N, CA and C atoms as an extended XYZ file, in Angstrom:
612
Properties=species:S:1:pos:R:3:atomname:S:1:resname:S:1:resid:I:1 pbc="F F F"
N         6.252       29.968      -11.375 N   MET     1
C         5.743       30.268       -9.683 CA  MET     1
C         6.820       31.753       -9.846 C   MET     1
N         6.572       32.984       -9.045 N   PRO     2
C         7.766       33.644       -8.858 CA  PRO     2
C         8.077       33.186       -7.187 C   PRO     2
N         9.635       33.464       -7.152 N   HIS     3
C        10.552       33.034       -5.888 CA  HIS     3
C        10.315       34.170       -5.208 C   HIS     3
N        10.432       33.970       -4.464 N   SER     4
C        10.782       34.609       -2.861 CA  SER     4
C        12.434       35.062       -2.535 C   SER     4
N        13.246       36.210       -2.880 N   SER     5
C        13.909       36.588       -2.668 CA  SER     5
C        15.109       36.027       -1.452 C   SER     5
N        13.881       35.297       -0.331 N   GLU     6
C        14.593       34.905        0.928 CA  GLU     6
C        13.488       32.928        1.412 C   GLU     6
N        14.574       32.104        2.129 N   GLU     7
C        13.757       30.923        1.823 CA  GLU     7
C        12.250       31.300        2.639 C   GLU     7
N        11.735       30.306        1.962 N   PRO     8
C        10.374       30.006        3.515 CA  PRO     8
C        11.065       29.912        4.426 C   PRO     8
N         9.920       30.497        5.471 N   GLN     9
C        10.714       30.141        7.188 CA  GLN     9
C         9.656       29.175        7.243 C   GLN     9
N         9.897       28.319        7.609 N   ILE    10
C         9.436       26.933        8.435 CA  ILE    10
C         8.746       26.711       10.332 C   ILE    10
N         7.624       26.710       10.731 N   ARG    11
C         7.886       27.019       11.991 CA  ARG    11
C         7.288       25.609       11.885 C   ARG    11
N         7.692       24.700       13.160 N   PRO    12
C         6.657       23.488       13.680 CA  PRO    12
C         5.651       24.189       13.929 C   PRO    12
N         4.833       23.678       14.514 N   SER    13
C         3.077       23.662       15.379 CA  SER    13
C         2.630       22.670       15.046 C   SER    13
N         2.337       22.694       16.507 N   VAL    14
C         1.576       21.202       16.683 CA  VAL    14
C        -0.094       21.938       17.379 C   VAL    14
N        -1.207       21.376       16.659 N   PRO    15
C        -2.159       21.684       16.963 CA  PRO    15
C        -2.717       21.047       18.328 C   PRO    15
N        -3.605       22.235       18.886 N   GLY    16
C        -4.252       22.207       20.141 CA  GLY    16
C        -5.093       22.865       20.711 C   GLY    16
N        -6.118       23.419       21.745 N   PRO    17
C        -6.320       24.174       21.831 CA  PRO    17
C        -7.036       24.878       21.128 C   PRO    17
N        -7.773       25.513       20.524 N   ARG    18
C        -8.145       26.804       19.514 CA  ARG    18
C        -8.784       27.967       20.617 C   ARG    18
N        -8.046       29.255       20.660 N   THR    19
C        -8.704       30.219       21.482 CA  THR    19
C        -9.722       31.258       20.316 C   THR    19
N       -10.522       31.275       21.889 N   SER    20
C       -11.736       31.996       21.308 CA  SER    20
C       -11.904       32.468       20.074 C   SER    20
N       -12.979       32.080       19.206 N   ALA    21
C       -13.128       32.825       17.854 CA  ALA    21
C       -13.643       34.365       17.883 C   ALA    21
N       -13.684       34.576       18.633 N   GLY    22
C       -14.806       36.014       18.845 CA  GLY    22
C       -15.743       35.821       18.618 C   GLY    22
N       -16.289       37.532       18.688 N   ALA    23
C       -18.371       36.888       18.429 CA  ALA    23
C       -19.325       36.571       17.489 C   ALA    23
N       -20.236       36.342       17.994 N   ALA    24
C       -21.069       34.915       16.922 CA  ALA    24
C       -21.267       35.826       15.845 C   ALA    24
N       -21.612       35.383       14.576 N   ARG    25
C       -22.626       36.133       13.600 CA  ARG    25
C       -24.012       36.282       13.759 C   ARG    25
N       -24.653       37.058       13.564 N   VAL    26
C       -25.704       37.790       13.913 CA  VAL    26
C       -26.272       36.388       13.619 C   VAL    26
N       -27.704       36.109       14.580 N   PRO    27
C       -28.419       35.129       14.301 CA  PRO    27
C       -29.398       34.731       13.111 C   PRO    27
N       -29.137       33.878       11.776 N   GLN    28
C       -30.449       33.564       11.139 CA  GLN    28
C       -30.949       32.867       10.966 C   GLN    28
N       -32.526       32.582       10.562 N   PRO    29
C       -33.277       31.589       10.524 CA  PRO    29
C       -32.395       30.058       11.461 C   PRO    29
N       -33.184       29.457       11.862 N   PRO    30
C       -32.662       28.390       12.723 CA  PRO    30
C       -31.864       26.512       11.322 C   PRO    30
N       -30.343       27.074       11.660 N   ARG    31
C       -29.372       25.873       10.816 CA  ARG    31
C       -29.225       24.730       11.550 C   ARG    31
N       -28.866       24.215       10.880 N   PRO    32
C       -27.955       22.807       11.290 CA  PRO    32
C       -26.641       23.578       12.255 C   PRO    32
N       -26.250       22.352       13.239 N   ALA    33
C       -24.900       22.875       14.237 CA  ALA    33
C       -24.061       22.469       13.671 C   ALA    33
N       -23.256       24.410       13.914 N   VAL    34
C       -21.750       24.496       13.172 CA  VAL    34
C       -21.032       23.337       13.611 C   VAL    34
N       -20.389       23.663       12.762 N   PRO    35
C       -19.194       22.181       13.049 CA  PRO    35
C       -17.905       22.752       13.750 C   PRO    35
N       -18.129       23.622       14.281 N   GLY    36
C       -17.240       23.732       15.494 CA  GLY    36
C       -16.821       25.442       15.584 C   GLY    36
N       -15.988       25.911       16.601 N   PRO    37
C       -15.786       27.576       16.566 CA  PRO    37
C       -15.124       28.301       15.325 C   PRO    37
N       -16.108       28.818       15.021 N   ARG    38
C       -15.734       29.975       13.869 CA  ARG    38
C       -14.518       31.111       14.128 C   ARG    38
N       -13.202       31.284       13.177 N   PRO    39
C       -12.625       32.118       13.559 CA  PRO    39
C       -13.335       33.484       13.414 C   PRO    39
N       -14.174       33.712       13.380 N   GLY    40
C       -14.787       35.088       12.678 CA  GLY    40
C       -15.947       35.537       13.040 C   GLY    40
N       -16.405       36.329       12.533 N   PRO    41
C       -15.998       37.973       12.539 CA  PRO    41
C       -15.697       37.879       13.841 C   PRO    41
N       -14.321       38.887       14.025 N   ARG    42
C       -13.478       39.400       14.942 CA  ARG    42
C       -13.079       41.283       14.932 C   ARG    42
N       -14.020       41.942       16.110 N   PRO    43
C       -13.158       43.057       15.596 CA  PRO    43
C       -11.913       43.140       16.106 C   PRO    43
N       -11.135       43.852       15.390 N   GLY    44
C        -9.787       44.308       15.005 CA  GLY    44
C        -9.788       45.468       16.063 C   GLY    44
N        -8.143       46.063       16.490 N   PRO    45
C        -7.712       46.866       17.045 CA  PRO    45
C        -7.264       47.477       15.320 C   PRO    45
N        -7.969       49.023       15.615 N   PRO    46
C        -7.060       50.311       13.565 CA  PRO    46
C        -6.357       49.948       12.758 C   PRO    46
N        -5.729       49.070       12.350 N   ARG    47
C        -4.708       48.997       11.162 CA  ARG    47
C        -3.847       50.194       10.685 C   ARG    47
N        -2.231       50.264       11.153 N   GLY    48
C        -2.080       50.927       10.854 CA  GLY    48
C        -1.638       51.049        9.461 C   GLY    48
N        -0.845       52.423        9.644 N   ALA    49
C         0.300       52.290        8.247 CA  ALA    49
C         0.489       50.877        7.066 C   ALA    49
N         1.838       50.509        8.903 N   GLY    50
C         2.598       49.085        8.365 CA  GLY    50
C         1.831       48.054        8.522 C   GLY    50
N         0.818       48.226        8.922 N   SER    51
C        -0.289       46.501        8.327 CA  SER    51
C        -1.305       46.669        7.056 C   SER    51
N        -0.889       47.626        6.603 N   ARG    52
C        -1.438       47.058        5.001 CA  ARG    52
C        -0.542       46.993        3.572 C   ARG    52
N        -1.716       45.892        2.997 N   PRO    53
C        -0.409       45.611        2.148 CA  PRO    53
C        -0.015       46.434        1.079 C   PRO    53
N         1.681       45.935        0.789 N   GLY    54
C         2.028       46.808        0.218 CA  GLY    54
C         1.501       46.830       -1.414 C   GLY    54
N         1.934       48.378       -1.632 N   PRO    55
C         1.536       48.727       -3.343 CA  PRO    55
C         1.435       47.122       -4.549 C   PRO    55
N         0.477       47.150       -5.466 N   GLY    56
C         0.298       46.002       -6.116 CA  GLY    56
C         2.093       46.437       -7.377 C   GLY    56
N         2.045       46.086       -8.186 N   PRO    57
C         3.323       46.207       -9.763 CA  PRO    57
C         2.821       47.811       -9.937 C   PRO    57
N         4.326       48.765       -9.624 N   SER    58
C         4.089       50.064      -10.247 CA  SER    58
C         3.641       50.279      -11.939 C   SER    58
N         2.577       51.124      -12.414 N   ARG    59
C         2.393       51.031      -13.306 CA  ARG    59
C         3.390       51.705      -14.235 C   ARG    59
N         4.143       51.318      -15.363 N   ALA    60
C         4.930       51.957      -16.310 CA  ALA    60
C         4.768       53.299      -16.492 C   ALA    60
N         5.792       54.444      -16.160 N   ALA    61
C         4.664       55.864      -16.172 CA  ALA    61
C         5.806       56.748      -17.346 C   ALA    61
N         4.464       57.305      -17.883 N   ARG    62
C         5.919       57.712      -19.264 CA  ARG    62
C         5.933       59.047      -19.794 C   ARG    62
N         7.019       59.842      -20.187 N   SER    63
C         6.771       60.946      -19.967 CA  SER    63
C         7.357       60.887      -21.322 C   SER    63
N         7.086       62.346      -22.140 N   ALA    64
C         7.290       62.681      -23.749 CA  ALA    64
C         9.075       63.454      -23.495 C   ALA    64
N         9.908       63.668      -24.015 N   SER    65
C        11.106       64.226      -24.043 CA  SER    65
C        10.800       65.164      -24.854 C   SER    65
N        10.914       66.388      -24.828 N   PRO    66
C        10.529       67.778      -25.126 CA  PRO    66
C        11.611       68.009      -26.718 C   PRO    66
N        12.687       67.178      -26.191 N   SER    67
C        13.697       66.848      -27.863 CA  SER    67
C        13.377       66.311      -28.496 C   SER    67
N        12.981       64.971      -28.570 N   SER    68
C        12.883       64.113      -29.598 CA  SER    68
C        11.830       63.466      -29.772 C   SER    68
N        10.597       64.203      -28.636 N   GLY    69
C         9.264       63.678      -28.675 CA  GLY    69
C         9.118       62.218      -28.679 C   GLY    69
N        10.149       61.023      -28.504 N   THR    70
C         9.243       59.394      -27.590 CA  THR    70
C         9.365       59.924      -26.210 C   THR    70
N         8.411       58.557      -26.402 N   ALA    71
C         8.042       58.652      -24.762 CA  ALA    71
C         8.804       56.936      -24.668 C   ALA    71
N         9.755       57.551      -22.646 N   THR    72
C        10.277       56.421      -22.069 CA  THR    72
C         9.375       55.704      -20.846 C   THR    72
N        10.073       54.524      -20.583 N   ALA    73
C         8.805       54.065      -19.458 CA  ALA    73
C        10.074       53.184      -18.462 C   ALA    73
N         9.124       54.009      -17.361 N   THR    74
C        10.070       53.539      -15.875 CA  THR    74
C         9.808       52.060      -15.724 C   THR    74
N        11.086       51.245      -15.220 N   PRO    75
C        10.723       49.729      -14.334 CA  PRO    75
C        10.074       49.262      -13.851 C   PRO    75
N         9.042       48.068      -14.701 N   THR    76
C         8.500       47.796      -13.659 CA  THR    76
C         8.732       46.921      -12.455 C   THR    76
N         7.618       47.691      -11.138 N   THR    77
C         8.413       47.024       -9.805 CA  THR    77
C         7.726       46.051       -9.246 C   THR    77
N         7.873       44.663       -9.756 N   VAL    78
C         7.033       42.961       -9.120 CA  VAL    78
C         7.312       42.716       -7.681 C   VAL    78
N         6.352       42.892       -6.870 N   ARG    79
C         5.936       42.516       -5.769 CA  ARG    79
C         5.648       41.142       -4.847 C   ARG    79
N         6.123       40.680       -4.598 N   THR    80
C         5.593       39.102       -4.490 CA  THR    80
C         5.335       39.086       -2.619 C   THR    80
N         4.499       38.329       -2.172 N   ALA    81
C         3.822       37.898       -1.498 CA  ALA    81
C         4.989       37.222        0.216 C   ALA    81
N         5.528       37.557        0.857 N   ARG    82
C         5.822       36.286        1.722 CA  ARG    82
C         5.643       35.173        1.949 C   ARG    82
N         6.229       34.100        1.612 N   ILE    83
C         5.783       32.569        1.730 CA  ILE    83
C         6.732       32.399        3.153 C   ILE    83
N         5.643       31.300        4.177 N   ARG    84
C         5.837       30.985        5.299 CA  ARG    84
C         5.161       29.476        5.185 C   ARG    84
N         6.212       28.624        6.040 N   LEU    85
C         5.929       27.252        5.807 CA  LEU    85
C         5.714       26.866        6.901 C   LEU    85
N         4.603       25.501        7.738 N   GLU    86
C         3.688       25.755        9.053 CA  GLU    86
C         3.653       24.204        8.930 C   GLU    86
N         5.093       23.438        9.509 N   ALA    87
C         5.052       21.562        9.807 CA  ALA    87
C         3.534       21.177        9.933 C   ALA    87
N         2.750       20.187        8.958 N   ALA    88
C         1.962       20.009        9.412 CA  ALA    88
C         2.160       18.770        9.011 C   ALA    88
N         1.374       17.536        9.244 N   THR    89
C         0.775       16.270        8.002 CA  THR    89
C        -0.800       16.339        7.449 C   THR    89
N        -1.115       15.899        6.502 N   PRO    90
C        -2.661       15.390        5.813 CA  PRO    90
C        -3.398       15.928        7.010 C   PRO    90
N        -3.189       15.070        8.678 N   ASP    91
C        -4.244       14.946        8.822 CA  ASP    91
C        -4.475       16.155       10.362 C   ASP    91
N        -3.382       16.832       10.207 N   THR    92
C        -2.972       18.050       11.043 CA  THR    92
C        -3.362       19.408       10.750 C   THR    92
N        -2.875       19.241        9.210 N   ALA    93
C        -3.226       20.731        8.219 CA  ALA    93
C        -3.988       21.709        8.805 C   ALA    93
N        -5.354       21.272        8.675 N   VAL    94
C        -6.570       21.654        8.672 CA  VAL    94
C        -6.458       22.912       10.415 C   VAL    94
N        -6.352       21.452       11.293 N   ALA    95
C        -6.285       22.521       12.493 CA  ALA    95
C        -4.603       23.295       12.663 C   ALA    95
N        -3.754       22.868       12.357 N   ILE    96
C        -2.844       24.353       11.824 CA  ILE    96
C        -3.408       25.218       11.328 C   ILE    96
N        -3.845       25.168       10.633 N   ALA    97
C        -4.320       27.041        9.260 CA  ALA    97
C        -5.438       26.894       10.579 C   ALA    97
N        -6.325       26.737       11.503 N   ASP    98
C        -7.075       27.166       11.992 CA  ASP    98
C        -6.513       27.926       12.920 C   ASP    98
N        -4.961       26.926       13.967 N   ASP    99
C        -4.605       27.892       14.974 CA  ASP    99
C        -3.788       29.129       14.022 C   ASP    99
N        -3.477       28.688       13.315 N   THR   100
C        -2.805       30.117       11.930 CA  THR   100
C        -3.214       31.480       11.908 C   THR   100
N        -5.346       31.204       11.541 N   VAL   101
C        -5.701       31.889       11.478 CA  VAL   101
C        -5.914       32.728       12.978 C   VAL   101
N        -6.342       31.815       13.739 N   ASP   102
C        -7.135       32.453       14.850 CA  ASP   102
C        -4.955       33.618       15.256 C   ASP   102
N        -4.215       33.188       15.113 N   ALA   103
C        -3.062       33.678       15.714 CA  ALA   103
C        -3.057       35.423       14.301 C   ALA   103
N        -3.590       35.100       13.048 N   LEU   104
C        -3.456       36.040       12.549 CA  LEU   104
C        -4.577       37.072       12.815 C   LEU   104
N        -6.139       36.858       13.552 N   LEU   105
C        -7.310       37.468       14.101 CA  LEU   105
C        -6.296       38.529       15.570 C   LEU   105
N        -5.550       37.524       16.403 N   ASP   106
C        -4.525       38.065       17.541 CA  ASP   106
C        -3.818       38.756       16.849 C   ASP   106
N        -3.203       38.759       15.816 N   ASP   107
C        -2.256       40.124       16.168 CA  ASP   107
C        -3.126       40.900       15.386 C   ASP   107
N        -4.107       41.300       15.533 N   GLY   108
C        -4.930       42.686       14.153 CA  GLY   108
C        -5.350       42.691       13.078 C   GLY   108
N        -5.312       41.131       12.180 N   ARG   109
C        -5.625       41.040       11.152 CA  ARG   109
C        -7.626       40.948       11.305 C   ARG   109
N        -7.983       41.726       10.299 N   ALA   110
C        -9.623       42.204        9.863 CA  ALA   110
C        -9.696       40.182        9.482 C   ALA   110
N       -10.750       39.686        9.956 N   PRO   111
C       -11.414       38.522        9.231 CA  PRO   111
C       -11.622       38.677        7.799 C   PRO   111
N       -11.619       39.206        7.211 N   ALA   112
C       -11.905       39.928        5.887 CA  ALA   112
C       -10.878       40.013        4.876 C   ALA   112
N        -9.921       39.927        5.740 N   GLU   113
C        -8.416       40.006        5.036 CA  GLU   113
C        -7.536       37.914        5.014 C   GLU   113
N        -8.664       37.192        4.989 N   VAL   114
C        -7.871       36.149        5.549 CA  VAL   114
C        -8.607       34.962        4.500 C   VAL   114
N        -8.190       34.619        3.366 N   LEU   115
C        -8.843       33.234        2.677 CA  LEU   115
C        -8.131       32.286        2.904 C   LEU   115
N        -9.011       31.039        3.078 N   VAL   116
C        -8.597       29.674        3.519 CA  VAL   116
C        -8.368       29.080        2.256 C   VAL   116
N        -7.708       27.752        2.158 N   LEU   117
C        -8.047       27.293        0.718 CA  LEU   117
C        -7.079       25.659        1.650 C   LEU   117
N        -8.169       24.706        1.447 N   THR   118
C        -7.688       23.424        1.667 CA  THR   118
C        -7.622       22.265       -0.134 C   THR   118
N        -6.341       21.371       -0.045 N   THR   119
C        -6.105       20.632       -0.956 CA  THR   119
C        -6.964       19.734       -1.136 C   THR   119
N        -7.411       19.244        0.070 N   GLY   120
C        -8.369       18.056       -0.092 CA  GLY   120
C        -9.290       17.762       -0.038 C   GLY   120
N        -9.693       18.192        1.052 N   GLU   121
C       -11.701       17.372        1.840 CA  GLU   121
C       -11.905       19.237        2.392 C   GLU   121
N       -13.695       19.396        2.120 N   PRO   122
C       -13.199       20.830        2.144 CA  PRO   122
C       -13.410       20.977        3.972 C   PRO   122
N       -13.040       22.550        4.279 N   HIS   123
C       -13.045       22.928        5.532 CA  HIS   123
C       -14.036       23.140        6.035 C   HIS   123
N       -14.502       21.593        7.444 N   PRO   124
C       -15.188       21.893        8.012 CA  PRO   124
C       -16.772       23.278        7.937 C   PRO   124
N       -16.211       24.271        7.865 N   TRP   125
C       -16.891       25.324        8.362 CA  TRP   125
C       -17.867       25.154        6.730 C   TRP   125
N       -16.811       25.849        5.544 N   ALA   126
C       -16.656       25.767        4.365 CA  ALA   126
C       -18.056       24.454        3.978 C   ALA   126
N       -17.799       23.376        4.206 N   GLU   127
C       -19.208       22.658        3.964 CA  GLU   127
C       -20.310       22.783        4.718 C   GLU   127
N       -19.781       23.569        6.339 N   HIS   128
C       -21.353       23.752        6.230 CA  HIS   128
C       -22.168       25.046        5.650 C   HIS   128
N       -21.153       26.235        5.212 N   GLU   129
C       -21.837       26.965        4.742 CA  GLU   129
C       -22.432       26.166        3.695 C   GLU   129
N       -22.024       25.591        2.706 N   LEU   130
C       -22.033       24.935        1.362 CA  LEU   130
C       -23.444       24.339        1.572 C   LEU   130
N       -23.678       23.599        2.862 N   SER   131
C       -25.420       23.027        3.054 CA  SER   131
C       -26.636       24.398        2.880 C   SER   131
N       -25.984       25.446        3.003 N   PHE   132
C       -27.019       26.636        3.084 CA  PHE   132
C       -27.652       26.849        1.448 C   PHE   132
N       -26.951       25.696        0.639 N   GLY   133
C       -26.360       26.491       -1.282 CA  GLY   133
C       -25.333       27.281       -1.503 C   GLY   133
N       -24.936       26.889       -2.830 N   GLU   134
C       -23.913       28.006       -3.356 CA  GLU   134
C       -24.639       29.121       -3.179 C   GLU   134
N       -25.485       29.564       -3.891 N   GLU   135
C       -25.175       31.782       -3.780 CA  GLU   135
C       -25.269       31.609       -2.457 C   GLU   135
N       -25.503       31.623       -1.489 N   SER   136
C       -25.036       32.063       -0.288 CA  SER   136
C       -23.898       31.735        0.209 C   SER   136
N       -23.357       30.638        0.201 N   TYR   137
C       -21.926       30.297        0.035 CA  TYR   137
C       -21.343       31.098       -0.675 C   TYR   137
N       -20.802       31.490       -1.745 N   TRP   138
C       -20.272       32.823       -2.753 CA  TRP   138
C       -20.414       34.140       -2.271 C   TRP   138
N       -21.733       34.389       -1.710 N   ARG   139
C       -22.297       35.723       -1.470 CA  ARG   139
C       -21.171       35.805        0.299 C   ARG   139
N       -21.153       35.229        0.795 N   GLN   140
C       -20.126       35.362        1.930 CA  GLN   140
C       -18.677       36.128        1.271 C   GLN   140
N       -18.448       35.159        0.444 N   GLN   141
C       -16.985       35.982       -0.066 CA  GLN   141
C       -17.678       37.395       -0.418 C   GLN   141
N       -18.291       37.836       -1.541 N   THR   142
C       -18.764       38.948       -1.242 CA  THR   142
C       -18.698       40.307       -0.768 C   THR   142
N       -19.740       39.495        0.744 N   GLU   143
C       -19.962       40.870        1.242 CA  GLU   143
C       -18.559       40.749        2.556 C   GLU   143
N       -17.868       39.978        2.238 N   GLY   144
C       -16.312       40.461        2.738 CA  GLY   144
C       -15.942       41.189        4.401 C   GLY   144
N       -17.289       40.520        4.750 N   GLU   145
C       -16.694       40.853        6.757 CA  GLU   145
C       -16.962       39.083        7.655 C   GLU   145
N       -15.909       38.056        6.715 N   ASP   146
C       -15.450       36.978        7.992 CA  ASP   146
C       -14.218       36.785        6.941 C   ASP   146
N       -13.486       35.852        7.205 N   VAL   147
C       -12.373       34.427        7.067 CA  VAL   147
C       -13.529       33.874        5.922 C   VAL   147
N       -13.102       33.796        4.658 N   PHE   148
C       -13.571       32.681        3.543 CA  PHE   148
C       -12.572       31.505        3.248 C   PHE   148
N       -13.855       30.375        3.584 N   TYR   149
C       -12.724       29.095        3.015 CA  TYR   149
C       -13.296       28.392        2.380 C   TYR   149
N       -12.341       28.045        1.133 N   ALA   150
C       -13.061       27.183       -0.349 CA  ALA   150
C       -11.931       26.337       -0.380 C   ALA   150
N       -12.338       25.160       -1.488 N   LEU   151
C       -11.122       24.518       -2.134 CA  LEU   151
C       -10.202       24.871       -2.844 C   LEU   151
N        -8.951       24.430       -2.961 N   ALA   152
C        -8.154       25.073       -3.454 CA  ALA   152
C        -8.417       24.831       -4.979 C   ALA   152
N        -9.468       23.733       -5.023 N   SER   153
C       -10.031       23.521       -6.459 CA  SER   153
C       -10.327       24.764       -6.989 C   SER   153
N       -11.217       26.082       -6.269 N   ALA   154
C       -11.827       27.067       -6.431 CA  ALA   154
C       -10.729       27.743       -6.598 C   ALA   154
N        -9.640       27.921       -6.422 N   VAL   155
C        -9.528       29.072       -5.998 CA  VAL   155
C        -9.097       30.237       -7.426 C   VAL   155
N        -9.450       29.925       -8.499 N   THR   156
C       -10.125       30.670       -9.480 CA  THR   156
C       -11.324       31.843       -9.164 C   THR   156
N       -11.946       30.915       -7.878 N   ARG   157
C       -12.808       31.814       -7.975 CA  ARG   157
C       -12.918       32.875       -7.004 C   ARG   157
N       -11.958       32.555       -6.033 N   THR   158
C       -12.003       33.550       -4.785 CA  THR   158
C       -11.421       34.645       -5.611 C   THR   158
N       -11.444       35.728       -4.788 N   THR   159
C       -11.094       37.562       -5.320 CA  THR   159
C       -10.102       37.113       -3.669 C   THR   159
N        -9.161       37.784       -4.340 N   SER   160
C        -7.588       38.096       -3.516 CA  SER   160
C        -7.776       39.106       -1.826 C   SER   160
N        -6.973       38.385       -1.812 N   ARG   161
C        -6.616       38.753        0.143 CA  ARG   161
C        -5.582       39.239        0.432 C   ARG   161
N        -5.190       40.014        1.231 N   PRO   162
C        -4.281       40.471        2.348 CA  PRO   162
C        -3.031       38.811        2.528 C   PRO   162
N        -3.608       38.385        2.763 N   VAL   163
C        -3.295       36.709        3.175 CA  VAL   163
C        -4.090       35.466        3.189 C   VAL   163
N        -2.987       34.774        2.952 N   VAL   164
C        -4.048       33.595        2.196 CA  VAL   164
C        -3.113       32.255        2.903 C   VAL   164
N        -3.423       31.539        3.716 N   VAL   165
C        -3.490       30.176        4.462 CA  VAL   165
C        -4.042       29.303        3.437 C   VAL   165
N        -3.089       28.602        3.346 N   VAL   166
C        -3.211       27.306        2.676 CA  VAL   166
C        -3.142       25.746        3.567 C   VAL   166
N        -3.934       25.065        3.602 N   ALA   167
C        -4.518       23.396        4.564 CA  ALA   167
C        -3.820       23.116        3.966 C   ALA   167
N        -2.492       21.447        3.404 N   VAL   168
C        -2.475       20.933        2.420 CA  VAL   168
C        -3.038       19.573        3.279 C   VAL   168
N        -4.237       18.860        3.304 N   ASN   169
C        -4.901       18.093        3.645 CA  ASN   169
C        -5.196       17.134        2.575 C   ASN   169
N        -4.218       17.155        1.730 N   GLY   170
C        -5.028       16.018        0.485 CA  GLY   170
C        -4.780       16.751       -0.374 C   GLY   170
N        -4.885       15.397       -1.494 N   GLY   171
C        -4.398       15.877       -3.208 CA  GLY   171
C        -3.620       15.395       -3.471 C   GLY   171
N        -2.719       15.485       -4.390 N   ALA   172
C        -1.720       14.626       -5.363 CA  ALA   172
C        -0.928       15.655       -5.501 C   ALA   172
N         1.009       15.713       -5.765 N   ASP   173
C         1.467       16.430       -6.137 CA  ASP   173
C         1.227       17.434       -6.923 C   ASP   173
N         0.897       17.203       -8.263 N   ALA   174
C         1.032       17.885       -9.422 CA  ALA   174
C        -0.285       19.030       -8.925 C   ALA   174
N        -1.471       18.564       -7.972 N   ASP   175
C        -2.753       19.226       -7.937 CA  ASP   175
C        -2.158       20.456       -6.962 C   ASP   175
N        -1.341       19.931       -6.041 N   VAL   176
C        -1.080       21.141       -4.629 CA  VAL   176
C         0.004       21.550       -5.577 C   VAL   176
N         0.441       21.384       -6.425 N   ALA   177
C         1.728       22.591       -7.503 CA  ALA   177
C         1.677       22.829       -8.387 C   ALA   177
N        -0.489       23.035       -9.108 N   GLU   178
C        -0.902       23.588       -9.593 CA  GLU   178
C        -1.227       24.944       -8.089 C   GLU   178
N        -1.821       24.490       -6.924 N   THR   179
C        -2.742       25.546       -6.124 CA  THR   179
C        -1.436       26.638       -5.284 C   THR   179
N        -0.702       26.172       -5.689 N   LEU   180
C         0.557       26.821       -4.655 CA  LEU   180
C         1.159       28.473       -5.536 C   LEU   180
N         1.339       28.189       -6.478 N   PRO   181
C         1.359       29.488       -7.389 CA  PRO   181
C        -0.066       30.127       -7.428 C   PRO   181
N        -1.362       29.607       -7.489 N   ALA   182
C        -2.734       30.359       -7.519 CA  ALA   182
C        -2.688       30.948       -6.553 C   ALA   182
N        -3.049       30.518       -5.449 N   ALA   183
C        -2.888       30.790       -3.681 CA  ALA   183
C        -1.797       32.256       -3.507 C   ALA   183
N        -0.095       31.940       -4.908 N   LEU   184
C         0.071       33.188       -4.061 CA  LEU   184
C         0.056       34.445       -4.930 C   LEU   184
N        -0.453       34.853       -6.160 N   ALA   185
C        -1.181       35.151       -7.105 CA  ALA   185
C        -2.349       35.661       -6.315 C   ALA   185
N        -3.227       35.251       -5.109 N   LYS   186
C        -4.374       35.783       -4.700 CA  LYS   186
C        -3.786       36.519       -3.585 C   LYS   186
N        -2.917       36.412       -3.436 N   ALA   187
C        -1.917       36.793       -1.414 CA  ALA   187
C        -1.889       38.454       -1.369 C   ALA   187
N        -1.940       39.287       -1.151 N   GLY   188
C        -1.536       40.308       -0.934 CA  GLY   188
C        -0.091       40.808       -0.892 C   GLY   188
N         0.161       40.248        0.655 N   THR   189
C         0.881       39.976        1.520 CA  THR   189
C         1.862       38.609        1.880 C   THR   189
N         1.485       38.254        2.511 N   ASP   190
C         1.835       37.205        2.676 CA  ASP   190
C         1.502       35.585        2.648 C   ASP   190
N         1.455       34.791        2.287 N   LEU   191
C         0.730       33.361        2.284 CA  LEU   191
C         1.359       32.098        2.783 C   LEU   191
N         0.725       31.561        3.626 N   ILE   192
C         0.969       30.674        4.862 CA  ILE   192
C         0.729       29.347        4.340 C   ILE   192
N         1.791       28.582        4.009 N   VAL   193
C         1.168       27.085        3.421 CA  VAL   193
C         1.254       25.843        5.091 C   VAL   193
N         0.584       25.274        5.337 N   CYS   194
C         0.348       24.637        6.272 CA  CYS   194
C         0.737       22.419        5.300 C   CYS   194
N         1.905       22.594        5.728 N   GLY   195
C         1.628       20.661        4.968 CA  GLY   195
C         3.243       20.175        5.144 C   GLY   195
N         3.530       19.308        5.388 N   ASP   196
C         4.886       18.612        4.780 CA  ASP   196
C         5.827       19.528        4.445 C   ASP   196
N         7.392       19.300        5.360 N   PRO   197
C         8.117       20.556        4.647 CA  PRO   197
C         8.725       20.506        3.577 C   PRO   197
N         8.978       19.561        3.962 N   GLU   198
C         9.934       18.170        2.275 CA  GLU   198
C         9.472       18.115        1.476 C   GLU   198
N         8.093       18.265        1.606 N   ARG   199
C         7.195       18.276        0.250 CA  ARG   199
C         6.942       19.393       -0.378 C   ARG   199
N         6.588       20.239        0.353 N   LEU   200
C         6.971       21.468        0.357 CA  LEU   200
C         7.689       22.090       -0.341 C   LEU   200
N         9.054       22.149       -0.073 N   ARG   201
C        10.046       22.407       -0.364 CA  ARG   201
C        10.323       22.044       -1.739 C   ARG   201
N        10.121       20.669       -2.155 N   SER   202
C        10.104       20.243       -3.281 CA  SER   202
C         8.910       21.000       -4.561 C   SER   202
N         8.048       20.961       -4.394 N   LEU   203
C         6.950       21.953       -4.884 CA  LEU   203
C         7.036       23.140       -5.141 C   LEU   203
N         7.829       23.847       -4.200 N   LEU   204
C         7.607       25.391       -4.372 CA  LEU   204
C         9.449       25.848       -5.107 C   LEU   204
């Protein structure tokens, strides 16, 4: 797993009342009760150039030398998303992740820019959406209109998003250790991991 040039930031967090999730989704045919406030969709302010994800790895530019006829390659620059740790226990990791998502949306991130992964039990909203079938559930990711919630074990099936939030709410160390580099690969600019800092440092 690539290492960031800086130590991951750790910020203690305490779960508390969540902020308003914004406008509700367009009503569909009657569904079972929703498991709680959903952090999207919420319109955000126009994104400036500074908030866009940085370019991916540059392609090797080749230029032919008129004298020798050989091609030379420019070194490739590899970019790695920033890593931030949010202190949480397995019991509070989902709540901390939800608070983190709310803060991201309040700061102007569009809901479609955020992917939330859980290493233990599914997020309540993922369970709710899966109750309507796998096809409907995964179609939401394709439509890209909202925050998408998935199990870490399904990370290979998720698409990349600028911000990936991982709630370490369970799972063996070996499984979490596999999830973190996979989640980092999906993150365009930021990977935010909510869990026990000491445990995460050893896995990172």
